[in-house]
Coordinates of C-alpha atoms in Angstrom, one line a residue:
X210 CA -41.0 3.4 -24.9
X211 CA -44.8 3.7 -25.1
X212 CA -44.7 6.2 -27.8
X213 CA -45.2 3.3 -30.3
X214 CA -48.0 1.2 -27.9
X215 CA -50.2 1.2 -30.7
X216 CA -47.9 -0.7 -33.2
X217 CA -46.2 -2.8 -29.9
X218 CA -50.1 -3.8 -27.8
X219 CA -51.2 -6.0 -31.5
X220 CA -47.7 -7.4 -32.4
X221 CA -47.4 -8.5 -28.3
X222 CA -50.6 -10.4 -28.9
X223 CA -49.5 -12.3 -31.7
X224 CA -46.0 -13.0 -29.8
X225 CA -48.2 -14.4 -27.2
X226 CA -50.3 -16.7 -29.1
X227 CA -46.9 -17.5 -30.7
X228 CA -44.8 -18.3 -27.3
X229 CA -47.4 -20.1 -25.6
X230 CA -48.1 -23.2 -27.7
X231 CA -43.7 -23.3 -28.0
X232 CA -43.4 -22.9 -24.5
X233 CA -45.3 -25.8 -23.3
X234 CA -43.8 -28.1 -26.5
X235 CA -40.0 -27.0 -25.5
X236 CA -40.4 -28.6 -22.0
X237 CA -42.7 -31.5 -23.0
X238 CA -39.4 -32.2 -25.8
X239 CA -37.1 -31.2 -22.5
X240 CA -38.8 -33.6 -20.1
X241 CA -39.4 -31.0 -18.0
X242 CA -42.4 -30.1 -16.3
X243 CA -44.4 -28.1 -18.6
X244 CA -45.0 -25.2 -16.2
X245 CA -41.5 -24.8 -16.2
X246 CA -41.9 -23.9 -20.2
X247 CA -44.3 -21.2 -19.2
X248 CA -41.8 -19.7 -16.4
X249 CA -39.1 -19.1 -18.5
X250 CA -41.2 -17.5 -21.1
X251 CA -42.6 -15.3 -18.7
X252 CA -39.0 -13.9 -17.7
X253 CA -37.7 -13.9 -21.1
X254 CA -40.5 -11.6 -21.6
X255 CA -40.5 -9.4 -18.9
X256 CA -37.3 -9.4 -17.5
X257 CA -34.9 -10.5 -20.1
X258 CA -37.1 -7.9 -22.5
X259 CA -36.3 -4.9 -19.8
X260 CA -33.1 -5.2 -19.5
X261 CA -32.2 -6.1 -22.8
X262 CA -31.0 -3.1 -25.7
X263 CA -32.5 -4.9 -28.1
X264 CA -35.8 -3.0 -29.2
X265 CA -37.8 -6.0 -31.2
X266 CA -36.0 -9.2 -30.2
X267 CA -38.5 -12.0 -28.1
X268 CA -36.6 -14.1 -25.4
X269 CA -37.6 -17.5 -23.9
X270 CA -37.1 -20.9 -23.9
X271 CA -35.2 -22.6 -26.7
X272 CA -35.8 -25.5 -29.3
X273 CA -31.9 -25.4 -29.6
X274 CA -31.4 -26.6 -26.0
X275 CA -34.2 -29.2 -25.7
X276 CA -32.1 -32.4 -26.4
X277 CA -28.9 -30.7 -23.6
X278 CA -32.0 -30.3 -21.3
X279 CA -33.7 -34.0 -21.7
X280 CA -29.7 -35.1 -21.6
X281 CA -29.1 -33.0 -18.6
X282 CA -31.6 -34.3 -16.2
X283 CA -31.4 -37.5 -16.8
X284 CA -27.4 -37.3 -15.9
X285 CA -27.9 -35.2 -13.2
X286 CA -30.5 -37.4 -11.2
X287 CA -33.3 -34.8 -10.9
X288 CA -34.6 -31.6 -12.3
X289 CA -33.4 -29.5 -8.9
X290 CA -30.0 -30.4 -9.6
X291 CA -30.4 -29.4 -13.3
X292 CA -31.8 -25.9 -12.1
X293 CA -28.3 -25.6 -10.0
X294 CA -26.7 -25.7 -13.5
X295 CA -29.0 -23.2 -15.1
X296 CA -28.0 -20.6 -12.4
X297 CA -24.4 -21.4 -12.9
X298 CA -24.9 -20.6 -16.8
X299 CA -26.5 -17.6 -16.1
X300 CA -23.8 -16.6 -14.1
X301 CA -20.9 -17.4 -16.7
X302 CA -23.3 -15.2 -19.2
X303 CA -23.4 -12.5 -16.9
X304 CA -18.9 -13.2 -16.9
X305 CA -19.2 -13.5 -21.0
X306 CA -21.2 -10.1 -20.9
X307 CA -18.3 -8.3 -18.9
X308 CA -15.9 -9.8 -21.0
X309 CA -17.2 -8.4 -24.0
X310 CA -17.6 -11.4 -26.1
X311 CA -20.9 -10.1 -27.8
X312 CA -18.5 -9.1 -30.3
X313 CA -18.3 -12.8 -31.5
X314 CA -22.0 -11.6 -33.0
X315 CA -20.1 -9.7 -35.5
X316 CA -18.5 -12.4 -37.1
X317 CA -20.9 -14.5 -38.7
X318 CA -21.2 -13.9 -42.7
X319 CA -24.6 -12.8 -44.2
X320 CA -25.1 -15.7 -46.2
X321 CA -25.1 -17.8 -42.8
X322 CA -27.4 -15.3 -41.4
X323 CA -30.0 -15.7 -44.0
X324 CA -29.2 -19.2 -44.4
X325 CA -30.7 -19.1 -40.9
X326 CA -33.4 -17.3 -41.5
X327 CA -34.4 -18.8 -44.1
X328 CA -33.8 -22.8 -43.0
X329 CA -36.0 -21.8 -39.7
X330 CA -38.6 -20.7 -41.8
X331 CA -38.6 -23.9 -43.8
X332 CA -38.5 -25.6 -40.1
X333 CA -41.6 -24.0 -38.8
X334 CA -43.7 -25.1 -41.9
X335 CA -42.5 -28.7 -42.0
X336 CA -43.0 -29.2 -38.1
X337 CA -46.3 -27.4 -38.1
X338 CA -47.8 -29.3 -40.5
X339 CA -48.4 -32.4 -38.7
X340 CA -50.2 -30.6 -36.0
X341 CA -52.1 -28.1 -38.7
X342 CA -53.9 -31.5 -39.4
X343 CA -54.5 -32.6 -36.1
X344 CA -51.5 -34.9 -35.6
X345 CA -49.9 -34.4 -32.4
X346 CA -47.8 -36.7 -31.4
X347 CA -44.5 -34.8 -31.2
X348 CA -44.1 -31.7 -29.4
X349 CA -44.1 -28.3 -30.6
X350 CA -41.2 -27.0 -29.5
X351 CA -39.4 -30.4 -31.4
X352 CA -37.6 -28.5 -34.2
X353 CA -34.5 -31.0 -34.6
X354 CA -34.6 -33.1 -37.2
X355 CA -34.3 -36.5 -35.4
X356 CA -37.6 -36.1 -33.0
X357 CA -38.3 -37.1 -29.5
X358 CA -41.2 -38.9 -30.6
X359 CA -38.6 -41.8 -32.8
X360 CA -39.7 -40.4 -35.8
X361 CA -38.0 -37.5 -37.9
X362 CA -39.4 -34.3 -39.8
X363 CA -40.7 -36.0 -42.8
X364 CA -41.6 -39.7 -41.8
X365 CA -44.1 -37.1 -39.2
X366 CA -45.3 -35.3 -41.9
X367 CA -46.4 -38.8 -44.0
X368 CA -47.6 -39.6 -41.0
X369 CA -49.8 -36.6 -40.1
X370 CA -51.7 -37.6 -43.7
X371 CA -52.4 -40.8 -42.4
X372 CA -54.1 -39.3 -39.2
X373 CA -55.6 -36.6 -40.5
X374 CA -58.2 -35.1 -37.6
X375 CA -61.3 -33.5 -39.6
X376 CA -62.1 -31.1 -36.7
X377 CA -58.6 -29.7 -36.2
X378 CA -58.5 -29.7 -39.8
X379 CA -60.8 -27.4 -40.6
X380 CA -60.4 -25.2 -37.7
X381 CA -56.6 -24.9 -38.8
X382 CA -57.9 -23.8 -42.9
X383 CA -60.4 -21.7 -41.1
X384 CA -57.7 -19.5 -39.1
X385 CA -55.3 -20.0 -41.7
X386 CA -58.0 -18.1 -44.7
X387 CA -58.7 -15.8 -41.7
X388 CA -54.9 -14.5 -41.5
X389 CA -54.4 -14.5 -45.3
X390 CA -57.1 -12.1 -46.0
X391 CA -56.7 -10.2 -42.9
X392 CA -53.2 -9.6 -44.1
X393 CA -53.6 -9.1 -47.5
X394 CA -56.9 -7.3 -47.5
X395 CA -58.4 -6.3 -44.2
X396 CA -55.3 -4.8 -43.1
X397 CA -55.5 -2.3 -46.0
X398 CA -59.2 -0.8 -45.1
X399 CA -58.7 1.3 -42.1
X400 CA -57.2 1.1 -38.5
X401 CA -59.2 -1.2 -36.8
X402 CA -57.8 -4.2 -38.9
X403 CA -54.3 -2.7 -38.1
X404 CA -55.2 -2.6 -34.3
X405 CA -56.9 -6.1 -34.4
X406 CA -54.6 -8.2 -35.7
X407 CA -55.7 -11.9 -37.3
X408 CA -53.8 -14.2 -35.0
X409 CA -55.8 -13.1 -32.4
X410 CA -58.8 -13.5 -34.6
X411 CA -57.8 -16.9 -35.9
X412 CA -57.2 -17.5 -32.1
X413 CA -61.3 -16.7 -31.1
X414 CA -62.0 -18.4 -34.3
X415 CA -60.9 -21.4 -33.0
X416 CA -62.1 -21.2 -29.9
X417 CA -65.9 -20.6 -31.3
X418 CA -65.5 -23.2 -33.2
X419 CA -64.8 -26.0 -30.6
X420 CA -67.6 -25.0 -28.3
X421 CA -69.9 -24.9 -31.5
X422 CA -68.8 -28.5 -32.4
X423 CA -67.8 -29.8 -29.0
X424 CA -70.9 -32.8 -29.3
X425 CA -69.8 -33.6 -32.6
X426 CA -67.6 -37.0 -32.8
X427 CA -66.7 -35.9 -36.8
X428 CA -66.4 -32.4 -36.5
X429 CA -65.7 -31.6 -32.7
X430 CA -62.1 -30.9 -31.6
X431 CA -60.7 -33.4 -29.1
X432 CA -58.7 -32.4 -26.1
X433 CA -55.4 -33.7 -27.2
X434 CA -55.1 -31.1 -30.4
X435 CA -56.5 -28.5 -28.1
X436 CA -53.4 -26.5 -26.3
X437 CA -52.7 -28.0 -22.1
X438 CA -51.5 -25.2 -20.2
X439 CA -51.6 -27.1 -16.5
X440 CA -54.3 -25.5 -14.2
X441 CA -54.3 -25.3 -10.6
X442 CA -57.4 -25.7 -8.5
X443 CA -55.8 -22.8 -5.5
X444 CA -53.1 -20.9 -4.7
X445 CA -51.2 -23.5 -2.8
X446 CA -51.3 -25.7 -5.9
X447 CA -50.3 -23.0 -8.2
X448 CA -47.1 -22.3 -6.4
X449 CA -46.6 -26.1 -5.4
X450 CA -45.6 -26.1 -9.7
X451 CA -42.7 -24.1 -8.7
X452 CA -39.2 -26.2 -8.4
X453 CA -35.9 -24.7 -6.8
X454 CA -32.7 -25.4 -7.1
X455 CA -31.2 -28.6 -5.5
X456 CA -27.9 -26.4 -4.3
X457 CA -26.1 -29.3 -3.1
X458 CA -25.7 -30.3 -6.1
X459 CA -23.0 -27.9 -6.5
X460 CA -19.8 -29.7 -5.8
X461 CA -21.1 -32.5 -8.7
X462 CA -18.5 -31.4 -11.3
X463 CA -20.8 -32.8 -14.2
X464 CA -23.3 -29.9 -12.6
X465 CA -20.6 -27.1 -13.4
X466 CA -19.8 -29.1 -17.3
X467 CA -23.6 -28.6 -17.9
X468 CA -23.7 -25.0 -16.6
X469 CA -20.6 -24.0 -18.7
X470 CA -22.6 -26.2 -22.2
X471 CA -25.5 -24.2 -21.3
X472 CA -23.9 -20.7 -21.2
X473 CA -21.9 -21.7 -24.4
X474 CA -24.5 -22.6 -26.3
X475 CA -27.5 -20.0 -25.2
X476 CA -25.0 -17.3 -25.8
X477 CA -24.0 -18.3 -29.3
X478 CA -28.0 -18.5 -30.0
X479 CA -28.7 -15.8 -28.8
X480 CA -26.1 -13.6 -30.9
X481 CA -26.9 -15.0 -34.1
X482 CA -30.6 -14.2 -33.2
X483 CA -29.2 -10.7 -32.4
X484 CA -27.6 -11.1 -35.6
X485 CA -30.7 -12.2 -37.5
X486 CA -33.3 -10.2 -36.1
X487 CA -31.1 -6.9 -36.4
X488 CA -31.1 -8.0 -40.2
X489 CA -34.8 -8.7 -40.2
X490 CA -35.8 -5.4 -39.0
X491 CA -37.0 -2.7 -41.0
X492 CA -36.0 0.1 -39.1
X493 CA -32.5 -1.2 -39.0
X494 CA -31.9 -0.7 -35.4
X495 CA -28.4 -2.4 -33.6
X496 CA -28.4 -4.6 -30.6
X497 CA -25.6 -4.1 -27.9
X498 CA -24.4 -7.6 -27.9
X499 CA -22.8 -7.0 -24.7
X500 CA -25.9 -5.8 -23.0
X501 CA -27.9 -9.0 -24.7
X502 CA -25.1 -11.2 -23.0
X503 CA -25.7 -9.4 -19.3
X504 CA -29.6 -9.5 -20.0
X505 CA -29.8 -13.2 -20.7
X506 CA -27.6 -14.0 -17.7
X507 CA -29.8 -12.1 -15.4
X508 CA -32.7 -13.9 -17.0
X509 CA -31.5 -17.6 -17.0
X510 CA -30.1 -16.8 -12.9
X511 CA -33.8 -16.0 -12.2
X512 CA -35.5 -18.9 -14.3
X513 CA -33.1 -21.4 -12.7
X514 CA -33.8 -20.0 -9.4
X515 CA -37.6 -20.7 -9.3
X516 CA -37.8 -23.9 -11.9
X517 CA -37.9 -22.3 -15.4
X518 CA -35.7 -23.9 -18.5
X519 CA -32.9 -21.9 -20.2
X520 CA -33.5 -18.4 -22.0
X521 CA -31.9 -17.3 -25.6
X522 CA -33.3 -14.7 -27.7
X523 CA -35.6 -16.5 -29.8
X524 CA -35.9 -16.0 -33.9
X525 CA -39.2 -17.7 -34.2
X526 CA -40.8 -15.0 -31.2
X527 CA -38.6 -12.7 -32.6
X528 CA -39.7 -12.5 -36.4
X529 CA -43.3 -12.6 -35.4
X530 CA -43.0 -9.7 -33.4
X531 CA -41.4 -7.9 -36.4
X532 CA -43.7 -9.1 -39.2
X533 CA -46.9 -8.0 -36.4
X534 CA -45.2 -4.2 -36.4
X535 CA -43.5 -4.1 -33.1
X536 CA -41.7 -1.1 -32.7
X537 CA -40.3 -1.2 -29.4
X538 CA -39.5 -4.1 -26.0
X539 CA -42.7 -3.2 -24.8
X540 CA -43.8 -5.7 -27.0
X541 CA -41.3 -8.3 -25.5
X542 CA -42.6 -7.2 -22.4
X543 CA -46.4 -7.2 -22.8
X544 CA -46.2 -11.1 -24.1
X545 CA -44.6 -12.0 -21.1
X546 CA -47.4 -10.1 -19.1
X547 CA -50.1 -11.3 -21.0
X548 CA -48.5 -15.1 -20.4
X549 CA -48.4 -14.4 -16.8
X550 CA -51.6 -12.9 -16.6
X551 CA -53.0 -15.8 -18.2
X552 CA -51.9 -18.7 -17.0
X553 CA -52.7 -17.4 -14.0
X554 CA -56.7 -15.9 -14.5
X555 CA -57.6 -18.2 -17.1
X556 CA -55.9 -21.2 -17.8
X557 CA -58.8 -23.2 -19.0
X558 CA -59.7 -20.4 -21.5
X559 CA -56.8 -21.2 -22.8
X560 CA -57.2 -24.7 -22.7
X561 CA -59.7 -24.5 -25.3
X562 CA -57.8 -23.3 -28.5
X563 CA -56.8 -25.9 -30.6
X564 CA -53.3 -26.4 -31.9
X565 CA -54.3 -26.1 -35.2
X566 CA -55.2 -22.5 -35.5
X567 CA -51.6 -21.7 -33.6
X568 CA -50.1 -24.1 -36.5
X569 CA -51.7 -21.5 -38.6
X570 CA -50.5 -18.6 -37.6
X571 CA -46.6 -20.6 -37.4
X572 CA -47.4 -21.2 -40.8
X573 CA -47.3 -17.9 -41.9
X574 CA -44.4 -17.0 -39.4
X575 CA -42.4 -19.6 -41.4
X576 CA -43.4 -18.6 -44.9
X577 CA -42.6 -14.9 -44.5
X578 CA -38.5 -16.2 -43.3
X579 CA -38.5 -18.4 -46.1
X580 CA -39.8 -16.9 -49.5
X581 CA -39.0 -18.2 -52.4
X582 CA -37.6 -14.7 -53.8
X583 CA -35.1 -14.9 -50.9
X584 CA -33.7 -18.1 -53.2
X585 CA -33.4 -16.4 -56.3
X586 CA -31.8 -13.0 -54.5
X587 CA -29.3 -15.3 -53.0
X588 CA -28.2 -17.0 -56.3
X589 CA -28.1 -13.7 -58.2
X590 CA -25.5 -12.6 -55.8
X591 CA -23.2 -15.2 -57.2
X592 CA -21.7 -18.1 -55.7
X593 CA -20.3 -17.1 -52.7
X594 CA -23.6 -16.2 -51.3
X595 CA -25.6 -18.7 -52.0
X596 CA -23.6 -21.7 -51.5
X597 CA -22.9 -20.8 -48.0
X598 CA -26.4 -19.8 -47.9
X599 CA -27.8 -23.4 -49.0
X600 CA -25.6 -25.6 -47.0
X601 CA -26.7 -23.6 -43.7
X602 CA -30.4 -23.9 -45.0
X603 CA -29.5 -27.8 -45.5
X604 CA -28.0 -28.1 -42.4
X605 CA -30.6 -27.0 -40.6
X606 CA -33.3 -28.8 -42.0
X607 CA -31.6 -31.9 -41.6
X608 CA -29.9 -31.6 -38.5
X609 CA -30.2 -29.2 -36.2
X610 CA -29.9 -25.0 -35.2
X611 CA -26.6 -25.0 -34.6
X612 CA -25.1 -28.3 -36.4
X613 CA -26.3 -26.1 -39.9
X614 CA -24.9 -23.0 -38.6
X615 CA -21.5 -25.0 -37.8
X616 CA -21.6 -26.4 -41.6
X617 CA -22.8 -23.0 -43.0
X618 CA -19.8 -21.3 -41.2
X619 CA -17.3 -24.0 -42.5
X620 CA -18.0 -23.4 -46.0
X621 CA -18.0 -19.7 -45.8
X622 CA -14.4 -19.9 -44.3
X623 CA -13.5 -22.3 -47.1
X624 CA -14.8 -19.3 -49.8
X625 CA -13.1 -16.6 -47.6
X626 CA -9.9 -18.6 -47.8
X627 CA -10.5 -19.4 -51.4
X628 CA -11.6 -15.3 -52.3
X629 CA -8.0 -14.6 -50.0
X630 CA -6.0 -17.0 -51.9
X631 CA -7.2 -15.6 -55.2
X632 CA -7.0 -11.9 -54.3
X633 CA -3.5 -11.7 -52.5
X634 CA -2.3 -9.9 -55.3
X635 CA -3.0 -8.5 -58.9
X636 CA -0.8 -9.6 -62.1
X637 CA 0.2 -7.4 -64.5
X638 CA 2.7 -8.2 -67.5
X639 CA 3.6 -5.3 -68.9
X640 CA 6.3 -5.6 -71.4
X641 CA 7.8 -8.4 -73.2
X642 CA 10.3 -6.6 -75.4
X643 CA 14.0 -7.4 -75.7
X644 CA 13.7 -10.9 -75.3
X645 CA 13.1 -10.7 -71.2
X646 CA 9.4 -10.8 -69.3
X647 CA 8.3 -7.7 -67.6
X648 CA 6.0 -8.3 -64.5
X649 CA 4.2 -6.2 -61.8
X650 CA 3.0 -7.8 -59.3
X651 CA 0.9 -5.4 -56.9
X652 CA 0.1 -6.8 -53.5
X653 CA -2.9 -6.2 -51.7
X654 CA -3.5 -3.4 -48.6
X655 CA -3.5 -7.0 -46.5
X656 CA -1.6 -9.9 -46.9
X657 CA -1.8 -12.6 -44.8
X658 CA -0.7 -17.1 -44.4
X659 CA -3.6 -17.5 -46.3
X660 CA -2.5 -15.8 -49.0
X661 CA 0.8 -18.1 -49.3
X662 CA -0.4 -20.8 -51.7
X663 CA -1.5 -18.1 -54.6
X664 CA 2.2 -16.2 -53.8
X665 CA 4.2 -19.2 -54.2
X666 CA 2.3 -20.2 -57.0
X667 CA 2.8 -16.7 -59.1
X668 CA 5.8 -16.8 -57.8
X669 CA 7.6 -20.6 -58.9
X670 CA 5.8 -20.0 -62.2
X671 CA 7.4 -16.8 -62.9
X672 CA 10.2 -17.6 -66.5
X673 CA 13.8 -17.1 -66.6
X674 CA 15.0 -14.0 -67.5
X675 CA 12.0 -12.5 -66.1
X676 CA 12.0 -8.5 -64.6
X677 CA 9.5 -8.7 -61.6
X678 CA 8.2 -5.3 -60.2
X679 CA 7.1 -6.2 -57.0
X680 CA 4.8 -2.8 -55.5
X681 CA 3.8 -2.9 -51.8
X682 CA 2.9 0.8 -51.3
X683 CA -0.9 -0.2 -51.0
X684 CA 0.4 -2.9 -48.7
X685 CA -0.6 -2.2 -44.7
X686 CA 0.0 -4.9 -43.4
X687 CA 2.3 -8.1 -44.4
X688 CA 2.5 -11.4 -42.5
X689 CA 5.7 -12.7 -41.8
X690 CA 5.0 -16.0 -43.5
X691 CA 4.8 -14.0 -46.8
X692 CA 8.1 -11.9 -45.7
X693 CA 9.6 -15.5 -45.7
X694 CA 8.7 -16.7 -49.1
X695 CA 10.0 -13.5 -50.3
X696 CA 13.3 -14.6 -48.9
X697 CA 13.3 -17.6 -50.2
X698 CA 12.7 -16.8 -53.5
X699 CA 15.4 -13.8 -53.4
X700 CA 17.8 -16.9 -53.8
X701 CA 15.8 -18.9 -56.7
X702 CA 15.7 -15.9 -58.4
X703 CA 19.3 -15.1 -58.7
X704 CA 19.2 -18.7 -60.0
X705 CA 17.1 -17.8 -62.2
X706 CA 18.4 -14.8 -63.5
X707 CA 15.0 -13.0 -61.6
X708 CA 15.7 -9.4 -61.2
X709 CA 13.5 -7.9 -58.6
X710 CA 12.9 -4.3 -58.1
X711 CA 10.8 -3.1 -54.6
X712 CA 8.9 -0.4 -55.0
X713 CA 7.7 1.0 -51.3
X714 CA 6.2 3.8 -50.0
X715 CA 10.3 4.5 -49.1
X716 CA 11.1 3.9 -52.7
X717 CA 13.0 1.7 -55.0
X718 CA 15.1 -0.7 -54.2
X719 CA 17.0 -3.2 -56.7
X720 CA 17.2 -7.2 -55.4
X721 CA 17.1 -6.3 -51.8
X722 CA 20.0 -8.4 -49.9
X723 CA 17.4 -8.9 -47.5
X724 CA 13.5 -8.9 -47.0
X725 CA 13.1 -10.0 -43.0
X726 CA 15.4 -6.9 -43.0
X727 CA 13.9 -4.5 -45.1
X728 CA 10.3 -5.2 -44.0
X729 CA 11.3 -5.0 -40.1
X730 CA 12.9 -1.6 -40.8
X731 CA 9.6 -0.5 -42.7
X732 CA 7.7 -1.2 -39.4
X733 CA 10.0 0.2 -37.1
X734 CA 10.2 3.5 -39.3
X735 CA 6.3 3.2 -38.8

């Protein structure tokens, strides 16, 4: 694993400055204590990143599950009893894992995949806008449309212009023309820029520049845009921020509904993050789903256990770890360490960078999901892609993670059915000599219920006096529904004057008596 250390120590870094500012925003938007942000990050680092197969995806704490969380304590009574229902997810994960219902992961189309990847992107630059100017009102973590602070994702942006800070202002175009040139130029003139990446110059940026201004009422940086990571004054207070779980709580069935809401949806995040940072990475490596499923578990037991928030695999961690270069989970790994370590030795140091620079460095993060050539790739592969692809991208602007997958999915199954009904069979009139239609109808190597509309439609349009060659020797598998409408039709088409001649992999046969009977005897021969 340490074989890359030189491309994972850098892209861990950036993954840090990434996590930490999310962290503490997912539990202020949770109404959970904000320590409890930091916990789960730290295990979705450390342990969730070791146990994980997943070389380049970043766990933690999720924007997805903020509102379940804030619901969640309030209709449990108190945070302890909430943490009995983390536990409990964690241990239904750990049941999904053995189950093997990663392969779920599988299922979701591409469109929807980059439909995700792309509407997070366009999340990341409308939320961190706001607080690239110094307007801080609503929490980081706060990606749903419909915010915790009453407004929503644009009215906060119009907002934001109104309330413009000069100090965090300038600090946030200062990191931000840092990381443009350090990316576009610097990082082409020799290792050192490659080593040193410009987040974590952006990051010291920042930081000179408040102690350089902090006696400036115009220019200084005040301590609500700066980042508040809690600080304890000794040991005892330190580990007085750690909550445990209320296990009395257990019998409370609304504990286990939570648990089992909590499971559900962290699992379903965290595949399609599977699904998306798979997609994202260069190197094209695979993630066991089934593994991911077990690792999370194991995390969110241990976060519930001593006070953290719920753990998915995280696409906003996740991407910056793979735009920073990270080869391998010691990357993962490393960011939780280096949140431990910090929060720890020097929370006040911390304390000191402003939010603007981090809204920097998300700015970037977002724009590299969401390029505009991604757009015009998607609508040069036709409409199938892209307007599955849009409505996800919609959806999630507008509503929420997992509301825009939901809609993204729907359509794609509406284009799937539409594709199905559409390529059921192929048409072919052959001959229309002596007065009577000639038609070959070739079915496809599977046809299925969805495929009975375009059937019966071919089929009640076909003329009298037609000669319909009906070929099923591609044909692997047949539903019985479509068996059905064959027999059904066997008895218009007499009607008709229809003559129908099978053609099988057994042969030809002339108007079969009977279909169910022909097609059960092709199974049972097979």
């Amino acid at each position: 694993m340490f074989k890359y250390i030189k491309n994972d120590l850098p892209a861990s870094v950036v993954v840090f400055f990434v996590a930490l500012p999310l962290c503490l925003g997912i539990a202020l938007a949770s109404g959970a204590p904000l320590f409890a942000g930091l916990i789960s990050g730290i295990i979705g680092g450390t342990i969730v990143g070791a146990l994980s197969g997943s070389k380049i995806g970043v766990s933690g704490p999720a924007a997805g599950l903020a509102a379940i969380v804030l619901t969640a304590i309030g209709t449990l009574g108190s945070y302890e009893n909430f943490l009995v229902a983390v536990v409990l997810g964690g241990i239904i994960q750990l049941i999904f894992g053995l189950l093997k219902a990663g392969i779920i992961g599988y299922y979701f189309p591409s469109s929807v995949i980059k439909g995700m990847l792309t509407g997070i992107g366009i999340i990341i630059i409308l939320k961190q806008i706001p607080h690239f100017f110094g307007y801080d009102s609503d929490p980081e973590g706060d990606f749903a449309f419909f915010q915790v602070d009453g407004q929503n994702t644009f009215s906060e942006i119009f907002s934001s212009l109104n309330n413009i800070s000069l100090g965090a202002t300038i600090v946030g175009f200062i990191g931000l023309a840092i990381l443009i040139l350090w990316s576009n130029v610097l990082s082409k003139k020799g290792k050192f820029f490659q080593i040193i990446q410009g987040p974590l110059v952006a990051v010291v940026a920042g930081i000179v520049y408040y102690f350089a201004t902090s006696g400036s009422s115009k220019y200084g940086i005040s301590s609500q845009h700066l980042v508040s990571v809690p600080v304890p004054d000794s040991l005892d207070s330190f580990l007085g921020q750690f909550s445990f779980p209320n296990f009395s709580a257990i019998s409370n069935p609304q504990v286990w509904v939570t648990g089992f809401t909590i499971a559900l949806v962290a699992s379903l995040e965290t595949l399609l993050c599977v699904e998306a940072t798979d997609k994202l990475d260069p190197h094209k490596n695979v993630t066991p789903t089934n593994r991911e499923l077990l690792a999370q578990g194991t995390g969110n037991i241990i976060s519930g256990l001593i006070g953290g928030l719920p753990i998915t695999q995280v696409i906003v961690r996740s991407s910056a770890n793979i735009q920073s270069g990270g080869r391998t989970k010691i990357s993962a790994i490393i960011h939780g360490l280096l949140l431990l370590i910090s929060v720890i030795l020097i929370p006040t140091l911390l304390n000191k960078i402003p939010l603007s620079v981090l809204a920097a460095i998300l700015l970037i993060v977002g724009y590299k999901l969401a390029k505009p050539s991604v757009f015009k790739e998607m609508v040069q592969l036709g409409w199938k892609q892209w307007i599955p692809f849009t409505v996800t991208v919609v959806g999630i602007v507008f509503t929420d993670l997992l509301v825009g997958i939901g809609l993204g999915l729907a359509v794609g199954i509406v284009v799937i059915l539409i594709k199905s009904f559409q390529n059921s069979h192929f048409l072919h009139i052959e001959d229309k000599s002596n007065g009577k239609h000639r038609i070959k109808m070739t079915l496809a190597e599977e046809v299925t219920f969805f495929n009975k509309g375009a059937i019966l439609k071919e089929l009640d349009s076909l003329p009298r006096d037609t000669f319909l060659e009906l070929d099923v020797r591609k044909t692997r598998y047949l539903d019985n529904d479509i068996i059905e409408i064959l027999e059904d039709f066997a008895f218009k088409a007499t009607e008709r004057n229809i003559d129908i001649q099978l053609t099988s992999e057994r042969g030809i046969v002339e108007n079969p008596p009977s279909y169910i009977e022909f097609f059960n005897l092709r199974k049972k021969s097979a």
